[in-house]
C-alpha cells in the first residue's frame, strides 16, 4: 500500500484492520494523551474493540465516507489523522487527529492533515473542511490555527464524555481559502 513521506523519518499510510495489534499497542502508549479528547481511545481496550474501530473506518472508506491513516515515525506507529466524516455529495468533511508523546512537536499532524486537505479539495473537489476540538484541547486548536482555519463558533455543552458535557470549538477552511495565503508548505 502507499506511504507518503511527511519528513525524512515519518510517513503517512492507511491504518487498516490487519494492523490491529500495532494499533492497540500504540493506543496503549498514547492513551494518557489521547483519551481525554478521543472517545474511541477508551473503547480500544483490547484486540476486538481496536479491530472494530479500524473496521468501522475501513467500512466507511469502502462507502466513500470516513477514512483513517496512521503516522509512522522511524517505523513505529505514533499517531494518525482521519476523515471523521466525508460527504462528497455535500462537498464537506471533518478532519481529526491524535498523537502519542513520542511524535509531538515535529509538525507531523499538521503535515498529515495538509495531505488530507490537499486531496479533499484538489482531487475530490470538496468545498468545506471542518475541525472540531474540545474547548480545552489547546494542541488541537493550535493545529487548526496552523492550518489556516477560521474559528466559527463554540457548541456549548455539546457532548457528554465521562459524565461531563463538553464545549466544542468548530473551525473550518473553505476550498477557495486553501492553501492558506503565504503557506507554501500546504501544497507540499
PDB file of N, CA, C and O in Angstrom, residues 124-188:
ATOM      1  N   UNK A 124     -10.835  15.570  -4.888  1.00  0.00           N
ATOM      2  CA  UNK A 124     -12.241  15.220  -4.733  1.00  0.00           C
ATOM      3  C   UNK A 124     -13.193  16.402  -4.904  1.00  0.00           C
ATOM      4  O   UNK A 124     -14.399  16.228  -4.992  1.00  0.00           O
ATOM      5  N   UNK A 125     -12.656  17.614  -4.923  1.00  0.00           N
ATOM      6  CA  UNK A 125     -13.495  18.784  -5.175  1.00  0.00           C
ATOM      7  C   UNK A 125     -14.414  19.182  -4.031  1.00  0.00           C
ATOM      8  O   UNK A 125     -15.435  19.842  -4.256  1.00  0.00           O
ATOM      9  N   UNK A 126     -14.053  18.821  -2.798  1.00  0.00           N
ATOM     10  CA  UNK A 126     -14.874  19.243  -1.669  1.00  0.00           C
ATOM     11  C   UNK A 126     -14.811  20.752  -1.507  1.00  0.00           C
ATOM     12  O   UNK A 126     -13.850  21.401  -1.945  1.00  0.00           O
ATOM     13  N   UNK A 127     -15.808  21.296  -0.855  1.00  0.00           N
ATOM     14  CA  UNK A 127     -15.921  22.743  -0.674  1.00  0.00           C
ATOM     15  C   UNK A 127     -15.510  23.196   0.729  1.00  0.00           C
ATOM     16  O   UNK A 127     -15.012  24.295   0.898  1.00  0.00           O
ATOM     17  N   UNK A 128     -15.715  22.339   1.725  1.00  0.00           N
ATOM     18  CA  UNK A 128     -15.537  22.750   3.122  1.00  0.00           C
ATOM     19  C   UNK A 128     -14.935  21.612   3.941  1.00  0.00           C
ATOM     20  O   UNK A 128     -15.336  20.466   3.805  1.00  0.00           O
ATOM     21  N   UNK A 129     -13.976  21.970   4.805  1.00  0.00           N
ATOM     22  CA  UNK A 129     -13.404  21.022   5.761  1.00  0.00           C
ATOM     23  C   UNK A 129     -13.541  21.601   7.158  1.00  0.00           C
ATOM     24  O   UNK A 129     -13.181  22.759   7.385  1.00  0.00           O
ATOM     25  N   UNK A 130     -14.050  20.798   8.062  1.00  0.00           N
ATOM     26  CA  UNK A 130     -14.230  21.229   9.453  1.00  0.00           C
ATOM     27  C   UNK A 130     -13.237  20.532  10.370  1.00  0.00           C
ATOM     28  O   UNK A 130     -12.741  19.447  10.062  1.00  0.00           O
ATOM     29  N   UNK A 131     -13.010  21.169  11.502  1.00  0.00           N
ATOM     30  CA  UNK A 131     -12.155  20.649  12.573  1.00  0.00           C
ATOM     31  C   UNK A 131     -12.878  20.938  13.867  1.00  0.00           C
ATOM     32  O   UNK A 131     -13.122  22.099  14.184  1.00  0.00           O
ATOM     33  N   UNK A 132     -13.277  19.909  14.582  1.00  0.00           N
ATOM     34  CA  UNK A 132     -13.936  20.079  15.872  1.00  0.00           C
ATOM     35  C   UNK A 132     -12.931  19.750  16.969  1.00  0.00           C
ATOM     36  O   UNK A 132     -12.262  18.713  16.914  1.00  0.00           O
ATOM     37  N   UNK A 133     -12.846  20.617  17.964  1.00  0.00           N
ATOM     38  CA  UNK A 133     -11.909  20.401  19.068  1.00  0.00           C
ATOM     39  C   UNK A 133     -12.601  20.695  20.387  1.00  0.00           C
ATOM     40  O   UNK A 133     -13.297  21.713  20.506  1.00  0.00           O
ATOM     41  N   UNK A 134     -12.414  19.817  21.353  1.00  0.00           N
ATOM     42  CA  UNK A 134     -12.906  20.110  22.695  1.00  0.00           C
ATOM     43  C   UNK A 134     -12.272  21.431  23.129  1.00  0.00           C
ATOM     44  O   UNK A 134     -11.089  21.684  22.867  1.00  0.00           O
ATOM     45  N   UNK A 135     -13.067  22.272  23.762  1.00  0.00           N
ATOM     46  CA  UNK A 135     -12.623  23.636  24.081  1.00  0.00           C
ATOM     47  C   UNK A 135     -11.310  23.662  24.865  1.00  0.00           C
ATOM     48  O   UNK A 135     -10.535  24.596  24.717  1.00  0.00           O
ATOM     49  N   UNK A 136     -11.008  22.664  25.655  1.00  0.00           N
ATOM     50  CA  UNK A 136      -9.770  22.645  26.423  1.00  0.00           C
ATOM     51  C   UNK A 136      -8.587  22.004  25.717  1.00  0.00           C
ATOM     52  O   UNK A 136      -7.487  21.965  26.260  1.00  0.00           O
ATOM     53  N   UNK A 137      -8.775  21.537  24.512  1.00  0.00           N
ATOM     54  CA  UNK A 137      -7.707  20.824  23.800  1.00  0.00           C
ATOM     55  C   UNK A 137      -6.858  21.829  23.019  1.00  0.00           C
ATOM     56  O   UNK A 137      -7.012  22.016  21.822  1.00  0.00           O
ATOM     57  N   UNK A 138      -5.932  22.463  23.721  1.00  0.00           N
ATOM     58  CA  UNK A 138      -5.119  23.538  23.129  1.00  0.00           C
ATOM     59  C   UNK A 138      -4.253  23.061  21.968  1.00  0.00           C
ATOM     60  O   UNK A 138      -4.038  23.799  21.012  1.00  0.00           O
ATOM     61  N   UNK A 139      -3.741  21.832  22.031  1.00  0.00           N
ATOM     62  CA  UNK A 139      -2.910  21.332  20.934  1.00  0.00           C
ATOM     63  C   UNK A 139      -3.725  21.214  19.648  1.00  0.00           C
ATOM     64  O   UNK A 139      -3.267  21.551  18.567  1.00  0.00           O
ATOM     65  N   UNK A 140      -4.946  20.727  19.770  1.00  0.00           N
ATOM     66  CA  UNK A 140      -5.818  20.581  18.607  1.00  0.00           C
ATOM     67  C   UNK A 140      -6.204  21.949  18.041  1.00  0.00           C
ATOM     68  O   UNK A 140      -6.188  22.162  16.825  1.00  0.00           O
ATOM     69  N   UNK A 141      -6.519  22.871  18.908  1.00  0.00           N
ATOM     70  CA  UNK A 141      -6.882  24.229  18.475  1.00  0.00           C
ATOM     71  C   UNK A 141      -5.692  24.892  17.777  1.00  0.00           C
ATOM     72  O   UNK A 141      -5.854  25.559  16.744  1.00  0.00           O
ATOM     73  N   UNK A 142      -4.499  24.682  18.301  1.00  0.00           N
ATOM     74  CA  UNK A 142      -3.294  25.245  17.662  1.00  0.00           C
ATOM     75  C   UNK A 142      -3.095  24.658  16.269  1.00  0.00           C
ATOM     76  O   UNK A 142      -2.676  25.370  15.346  1.00  0.00           O
ATOM     77  N   UNK A 143      -3.407  23.385  16.096  1.00  0.00           N
ATOM     78  CA  UNK A 143      -3.288  22.771  14.771  1.00  0.00           C
ATOM     79  C   UNK A 143      -4.269  23.414  13.804  1.00  0.00           C
ATOM     80  O   UNK A 143      -3.910  23.724  12.662  1.00  0.00           O
ATOM     81  N   UNK A 144      -5.501  23.624  14.233  1.00  0.00           N
ATOM     82  CA  UNK A 144      -6.497  24.285  13.370  1.00  0.00           C
ATOM     83  C   UNK A 144      -5.989  25.661  12.935  1.00  0.00           C
ATOM     84  O   UNK A 144      -6.120  26.039  11.763  1.00  0.00           O
ATOM     85  N   UNK A 145      -5.382  26.384  13.857  1.00  0.00           N
ATOM     86  CA  UNK A 145      -4.828  27.702  13.510  1.00  0.00           C
ATOM     87  C   UNK A 145      -3.699  27.572  12.487  1.00  0.00           C
ATOM     88  O   UNK A 145      -3.638  28.324  11.515  1.00  0.00           O
ATOM     89  N   UNK A 146      -2.790  26.605  12.711  1.00  0.00           N
ATOM     90  CA  UNK A 146      -1.672  26.407  11.773  1.00  0.00           C
ATOM     91  C   UNK A 146      -2.165  26.043  10.383  1.00  0.00           C
ATOM     92  O   UNK A 146      -1.510  26.348   9.387  1.00  0.00           O
ATOM     93  N   UNK A 147      -3.300  25.388  10.320  1.00  0.00           N
ATOM     94  CA  UNK A 147      -3.872  25.001   9.029  1.00  0.00           C
ATOM     95  C   UNK A 147      -4.615  26.149   8.351  1.00  0.00           C
ATOM     96  O   UNK A 147      -5.134  25.979   7.252  1.00  0.00           O
ATOM     97  N   UNK A 148      -4.657  27.307   8.999  1.00  0.00           N
ATOM     98  CA  UNK A 148      -5.320  28.465   8.406  1.00  0.00           C
ATOM     99  C   UNK A 148      -6.832  28.418   8.512  1.00  0.00           C
ATOM    100  O   UNK A 148      -7.533  29.112   7.763  1.00  0.00           O
ATOM    101  N   UNK A 149      -7.334  27.624   9.440  1.00  0.00           N
ATOM    102  CA  UNK A 149      -8.778  27.525   9.610  1.00  0.00           C
ATOM    103  C   UNK A 149      -9.320  28.716  10.384  1.00  0.00           C
ATOM    104  O   UNK A 149      -8.588  29.385  11.112  1.00  0.00           O
ATOM    105  N   UNK A 150     -10.597  28.962  10.214  1.00  0.00           N
ATOM    106  CA  UNK A 150     -11.301  30.038  10.905  1.00  0.00           C
ATOM    107  C   UNK A 150     -12.169  29.441  12.000  1.00  0.00           C
ATOM    108  O   UNK A 150     -12.912  28.488  11.761  1.00  0.00           O
ATOM    109  N   UNK A 151     -12.085  30.015  13.187  1.00  0.00           N
ATOM    110  CA  UNK A 151     -12.954  29.583  14.293  1.00  0.00           C
ATOM    111  C   UNK A 151     -14.340  30.145  14.037  1.00  0.00           C
ATOM    112  O   UNK A 151     -14.533  31.356  13.975  1.00  0.00           O
ATOM    113  N   UNK A 152     -15.288  29.250  13.879  1.00  0.00           N
ATOM    114  CA  UNK A 152     -16.644  29.667  13.533  1.00  0.00           C
ATOM    115  C   UNK A 152     -17.561  29.761  14.738  1.00  0.00           C
ATOM    116  O   UNK A 152     -18.595  30.410  14.668  1.00  0.00           O
ATOM    117  N   UNK A 153     -17.201  29.106  15.822  1.00  0.00           N
ATOM    118  CA  UNK A 153     -18.054  29.196  17.000  1.00  0.00           C
ATOM    119  C   UNK A 153     -17.797  28.079  17.981  1.00  0.00           C
ATOM    120  O   UNK A 153     -16.924  27.233  17.785  1.00  0.00           O
ATOM    121  N   UNK A 154     -18.575  28.112  19.051  1.00  0.00           N
ATOM    122  CA  UNK A 154     -18.486  27.113  20.109  1.00  0.00           C
ATOM    123  C   UNK A 154     -19.854  26.467  20.273  1.00  0.00           C
ATOM    124  O   UNK A 154     -20.867  27.168  20.384  1.00  0.00           O
ATOM    125  N   UNK A 155     -19.865  25.157  20.264  1.00  0.00           N
ATOM    126  CA  UNK A 155     -21.081  24.401  20.555  1.00  0.00           C
ATOM    127  C   UNK A 155     -21.050  24.120  22.058  1.00  0.00           C
ATOM    128  O   UNK A 155     -20.328  23.243  22.525  1.00  0.00           O
ATOM    129  N   UNK A 156     -21.811  24.903  22.795  1.00  0.00           N
ATOM    130  CA  UNK A 156     -21.761  24.827  24.256  1.00  0.00           C
ATOM    131  C   UNK A 156     -22.409  23.538  24.758  1.00  0.00           C
ATOM    132  O   UNK A 156     -23.479  23.165  24.323  1.00  0.00           O
ATOM    133  N   UNK A 157     -21.684  22.895  25.682  1.00  0.00           N
ATOM    134  CA  UNK A 157     -22.123  21.653  26.315  1.00  0.00           C
ATOM    135  C   UNK A 157     -22.689  20.676  25.285  1.00  0.00           C
ATOM    136  O   UNK A 157     -23.721  20.050  25.484  1.00  0.00           O
ATOM    137  N   UNK A 158     -21.966  20.515  24.189  1.00  0.00           N
ATOM    138  CA  UNK A 158     -22.427  19.718  23.045  1.00  0.00           C
ATOM    139  C   UNK A 158     -22.515  18.228  23.328  1.00  0.00           C
ATOM    140  O   UNK A 158     -23.495  17.579  23.003  1.00  0.00           O
ATOM    141  N   UNK A 159     -21.463  17.665  23.907  1.00  0.00           N
ATOM    142  CA  UNK A 159     -21.400  16.206  24.024  1.00  0.00           C
ATOM    143  C   UNK A 159     -20.951  15.773  25.409  1.00  0.00           C
ATOM    144  O   UNK A 159     -20.003  16.336  25.958  1.00  0.00           O
ATOM    145  N   UNK A 160     -21.601  14.739  25.944  1.00  0.00           N
ATOM    146  CA  UNK A 160     -21.143  14.208  27.232  1.00  0.00           C
ATOM    147  C   UNK A 160     -19.975  13.252  27.022  1.00  0.00           C
ATOM    148  O   UNK A 160     -19.939  12.487  26.053  1.00  0.00           O
ATOM    149  N   UNK A 161     -19.027  13.328  27.915  1.00  0.00           N
ATOM    150  CA  UNK A 161     -17.908  12.397  27.924  1.00  0.00           C
ATOM    151  C   UNK A 161     -17.508  12.187  29.370  1.00  0.00           C
ATOM    152  O   UNK A 161     -17.202  13.157  30.084  1.00  0.00           O
ATOM    153  N   UNK A 162     -17.563  10.936  29.797  1.00  0.00           N
ATOM    154  CA  UNK A 162     -17.251  10.576  31.179  1.00  0.00           C
ATOM    155  C   UNK A 162     -18.077  11.389  32.172  1.00  0.00           C
ATOM    156  O   UNK A 162     -17.569  11.886  33.173  1.00  0.00           O
ATOM    157  N   UNK A 163     -19.347  11.550  31.856  1.00  0.00           N
ATOM    158  CA  UNK A 163     -20.284  12.190  32.770  1.00  0.00           C
ATOM    159  C   UNK A 163     -20.280  13.706  32.774  1.00  0.00           C
ATOM    160  O   UNK A 163     -21.001  14.319  33.557  1.00  0.00           O
ATOM    161  N   UNK A 164     -19.484  14.322  31.913  1.00  0.00           N
ATOM    162  CA  UNK A 164     -19.414  15.783  31.858  1.00  0.00           C
ATOM    163  C   UNK A 164     -19.724  16.224  30.426  1.00  0.00           C
ATOM    164  O   UNK A 164     -19.209  15.649  29.468  1.00  0.00           O
ATOM    165  N   UNK A 165     -20.540  17.258  30.275  1.00  0.00           N
ATOM    166  CA  UNK A 165     -20.838  17.799  28.945  1.00  0.00           C
ATOM    167  C   UNK A 165     -19.731  18.787  28.586  1.00  0.00           C
ATOM    168  O   UNK A 165     -19.368  19.652  29.369  1.00  0.00           O
ATOM    169  N   UNK A 166     -19.200  18.653  27.382  1.00  0.00           N
ATOM    170  CA  UNK A 166     -18.067  19.461  26.945  1.00  0.00           C
ATOM    171  C   UNK A 166     -18.457  20.419  25.830  1.00  0.00           C
ATOM    172  O   UNK A 166     -19.263  20.086  24.962  1.00  0.00           O
ATOM    173  N   UNK A 167     -17.825  21.600  25.863  1.00  0.00           N
ATOM    174  CA  UNK A 167     -17.950  22.551  24.762  1.00  0.00           C
ATOM    175  C   UNK A 167     -17.021  22.112  23.637  1.00  0.00           C
ATOM    176  O   UNK A 167     -15.928  21.590  23.894  1.00  0.00           O
ATOM    177  N   UNK A 168     -17.445  22.339  22.399  1.00  0.00           N
ATOM    178  CA  UNK A 168     -16.605  22.055  21.240  1.00  0.00           C
ATOM    179  C   UNK A 168     -16.466  23.293  20.384  1.00  0.00           C
ATOM    180  O   UNK A 168     -17.457  23.964  20.095  1.00  0.00           O
ATOM    181  N   UNK A 169     -15.227  23.585  20.010  1.00  0.00           N
ATOM    182  CA  UNK A 169     -14.977  24.662  19.059  1.00  0.00           C
ATOM    183  C   UNK A 169     -15.061  24.072  17.656  1.00  0.00           C
ATOM    184  O   UNK A 169     -14.563  22.975  17.404  1.00  0.00           O
ATOM    185  N   UNK A 170     -15.693  24.820  16.759  1.00  0.00           N
ATOM    186  CA  UNK A 170     -15.786  24.405  15.361  1.00  0.00           C
ATOM    187  C   UNK A 170     -14.927  25.361  14.545  1.00  0.00           C
ATOM    188  O   UNK A 170     -15.125  26.577  14.581  1.00  0.00           O
ATOM    189  N   UNK A 171     -13.974  24.797  13.831  1.00  0.00           N
ATOM    190  CA  UNK A 171     -13.076  25.517  12.943  1.00  0.00           C
ATOM    191  C   UNK A 171     -13.326  25.005  11.533  1.00  0.00           C
ATOM    192  O   UNK A 171     -13.751  23.858  11.359  1.00  0.00           O
ATOM    193  N   UNK A 172     -13.071  25.815  10.527  1.00  0.00           N
ATOM    194  CA  UNK A 172     -13.269  25.350   9.149  1.00  0.00           C
ATOM    195  C   UNK A 172     -12.386  26.127   8.189  1.00  0.00           C
ATOM    196  O   UNK A 172     -11.950  27.246   8.471  1.00  0.00           O
ATOM    197  N   UNK A 173     -12.163  25.497   7.039  1.00  0.00           N
ATOM    198  CA  UNK A 173     -11.482  26.141   5.924  1.00  0.00           C
ATOM    199  C   UNK A 173     -12.261  25.762   4.668  1.00  0.00           C
ATOM    200  O   UNK A 173     -12.759  24.636   4.544  1.00  0.00           O
ATOM    201  N   UNK A 174     -12.399  26.726   3.763  1.00  0.00           N
ATOM    202  CA  UNK A 174     -13.114  26.517   2.510  1.00  0.00           C
ATOM    203  C   UNK A 174     -12.110  26.275   1.385  1.00  0.00           C
ATOM    204  O   UNK A 174     -10.954  26.707   1.466  1.00  0.00           O
ATOM    205  N   UNK A 175     -12.555  25.636   0.347  1.00  0.00           N
ATOM    206  CA  UNK A 175     -11.676  25.296  -0.772  1.00  0.00           C
ATOM    207  C   UNK A 175     -10.982  26.522  -1.340  1.00  0.00           C
ATOM    208  O   UNK A 175      -9.784  26.471  -1.653  1.00  0.00           O
ATOM    209  N   UNK A 176     -11.710  27.645  -1.452  1.00  0.00           N
ATOM    210  CA  UNK A 176     -11.078  28.834  -2.034  1.00  0.00           C
ATOM    211  C   UNK A 176     -10.124  29.533  -1.068  1.00  0.00           C
ATOM    212  O   UNK A 176      -9.460  30.492  -1.439  1.00  0.00           O
ATOM    213  N   UNK A 177     -10.028  29.052   0.160  1.00  0.00           N
ATOM    214  CA  UNK A 177      -9.064  29.564   1.139  1.00  0.00           C
ATOM    215  C   UNK A 177      -7.849  28.639   1.250  1.00  0.00           C
ATOM    216  O   UNK A 177      -6.933  28.924   2.024  1.00  0.00           O
ATOM    217  N   UNK A 178      -7.858  27.539   0.532  1.00  0.00           N
ATOM    218  CA  UNK A 178      -6.805  26.533   0.644  1.00  0.00           C
ATOM    219  C   UNK A 178      -5.910  26.543  -0.577  1.00  0.00           C
ATOM    220  O   UNK A 178      -6.406  26.590  -1.688  1.00  0.00           O
ATOM    221  N   UNK A 179      -4.596  26.466  -0.419  1.00  0.00           N
ATOM    222  CA  UNK A 179      -3.877  26.529   0.858  1.00  0.00           C
ATOM    223  C   UNK A 179      -3.890  27.941   1.423  1.00  0.00           C
ATOM    224  O   UNK A 179      -4.079  28.896   0.668  1.00  0.00           O
ATOM    225  N   UNK A 180      -3.692  28.062   2.729  1.00  0.00           N
ATOM    226  CA  UNK A 180      -3.683  29.399   3.332  1.00  0.00           C
ATOM    227  C   UNK A 180      -2.668  30.308   2.680  1.00  0.00           C
ATOM    228  O   UNK A 180      -1.594  29.867   2.281  1.00  0.00           O
ATOM    229  N   UNK A 181      -3.013  31.576   2.534  1.00  0.00           N
ATOM    230  CA  UNK A 181      -2.122  32.559   1.923  1.00  0.00           C
ATOM    231  C   UNK A 181      -0.773  32.563   2.615  1.00  0.00           C
ATOM    232  O   UNK A 181      -0.686  32.530   3.842  1.00  0.00           O
ATOM    233  N   UNK A 182       0.295  32.577   1.819  1.00  0.00           N
ATOM    234  CA  UNK A 182       1.649  32.643   2.375  1.00  0.00           C
ATOM    235  C   UNK A 182       2.133  31.341   2.959  1.00  0.00           C
ATOM    236  O   UNK A 182       3.126  31.306   3.664  1.00  0.00           O
ATOM    237  N   UNK A 183       1.429  30.241   2.696  1.00  0.00           N
ATOM    238  CA  UNK A 183       1.802  28.964   3.282  1.00  0.00           C
ATOM    239  C   UNK A 183       2.192  27.980   2.187  1.00  0.00           C
ATOM    240  O   UNK A 183       1.415  27.124   1.810  1.00  0.00           O
ATOM    241  N   UNK A 184       3.385  28.089   1.688  1.00  0.00           N
ATOM    242  CA  UNK A 184       3.860  27.211   0.629  1.00  0.00           C
ATOM    243  C   UNK A 184       3.918  25.759   1.052  1.00  0.00           C
ATOM    244  O   UNK A 184       3.863  24.865   0.238  1.00  0.00           O
ATOM    245  N   UNK A 185       4.002  25.491   2.365  1.00  0.00           N
ATOM    246  CA  UNK A 185       4.079  24.121   2.841  1.00  0.00           C
ATOM    247  C   UNK A 185       2.773  23.371   2.670  1.00  0.00           C
ATOM    248  O   UNK A 185       2.740  22.164   2.654  1.00  0.00           O
ATOM    249  N   UNK A 186       1.648  24.099   2.550  1.00  0.00           N
ATOM    250  CA  UNK A 186       0.353  23.428   2.450  1.00  0.00           C
ATOM    251  C   UNK A 186       0.265  22.571   1.200  1.00  0.00           C
ATOM    252  O   UNK A 186      -0.378  21.530   1.201  1.00  0.00           O
ATOM    253  N   UNK A 187       0.898  22.982   0.147  1.00  0.00           N
ATOM    254  CA  UNK A 187       0.818  22.205  -1.086  1.00  0.00           C
ATOM    255  C   UNK A 187       1.809  21.066  -1.127  1.00  0.00           C
ATOM    256  O   UNK A 187       1.689  20.151  -1.910  1.00  0.00           O
ATOM    257  N   UNK A 188       2.802  21.072  -0.270  1.00  0.00           N
ATOM    258  CA  UNK A 188       3.823  20.037  -0.333  1.00  0.00           C
ATOM    259  C   UNK A 188       3.946  19.258   0.860  1.00  0.00           C
ATOM    260  O   UNK A 188       3.598  18.301   1.288  1.00  0.00           O
TER     261      UNK A 188
END
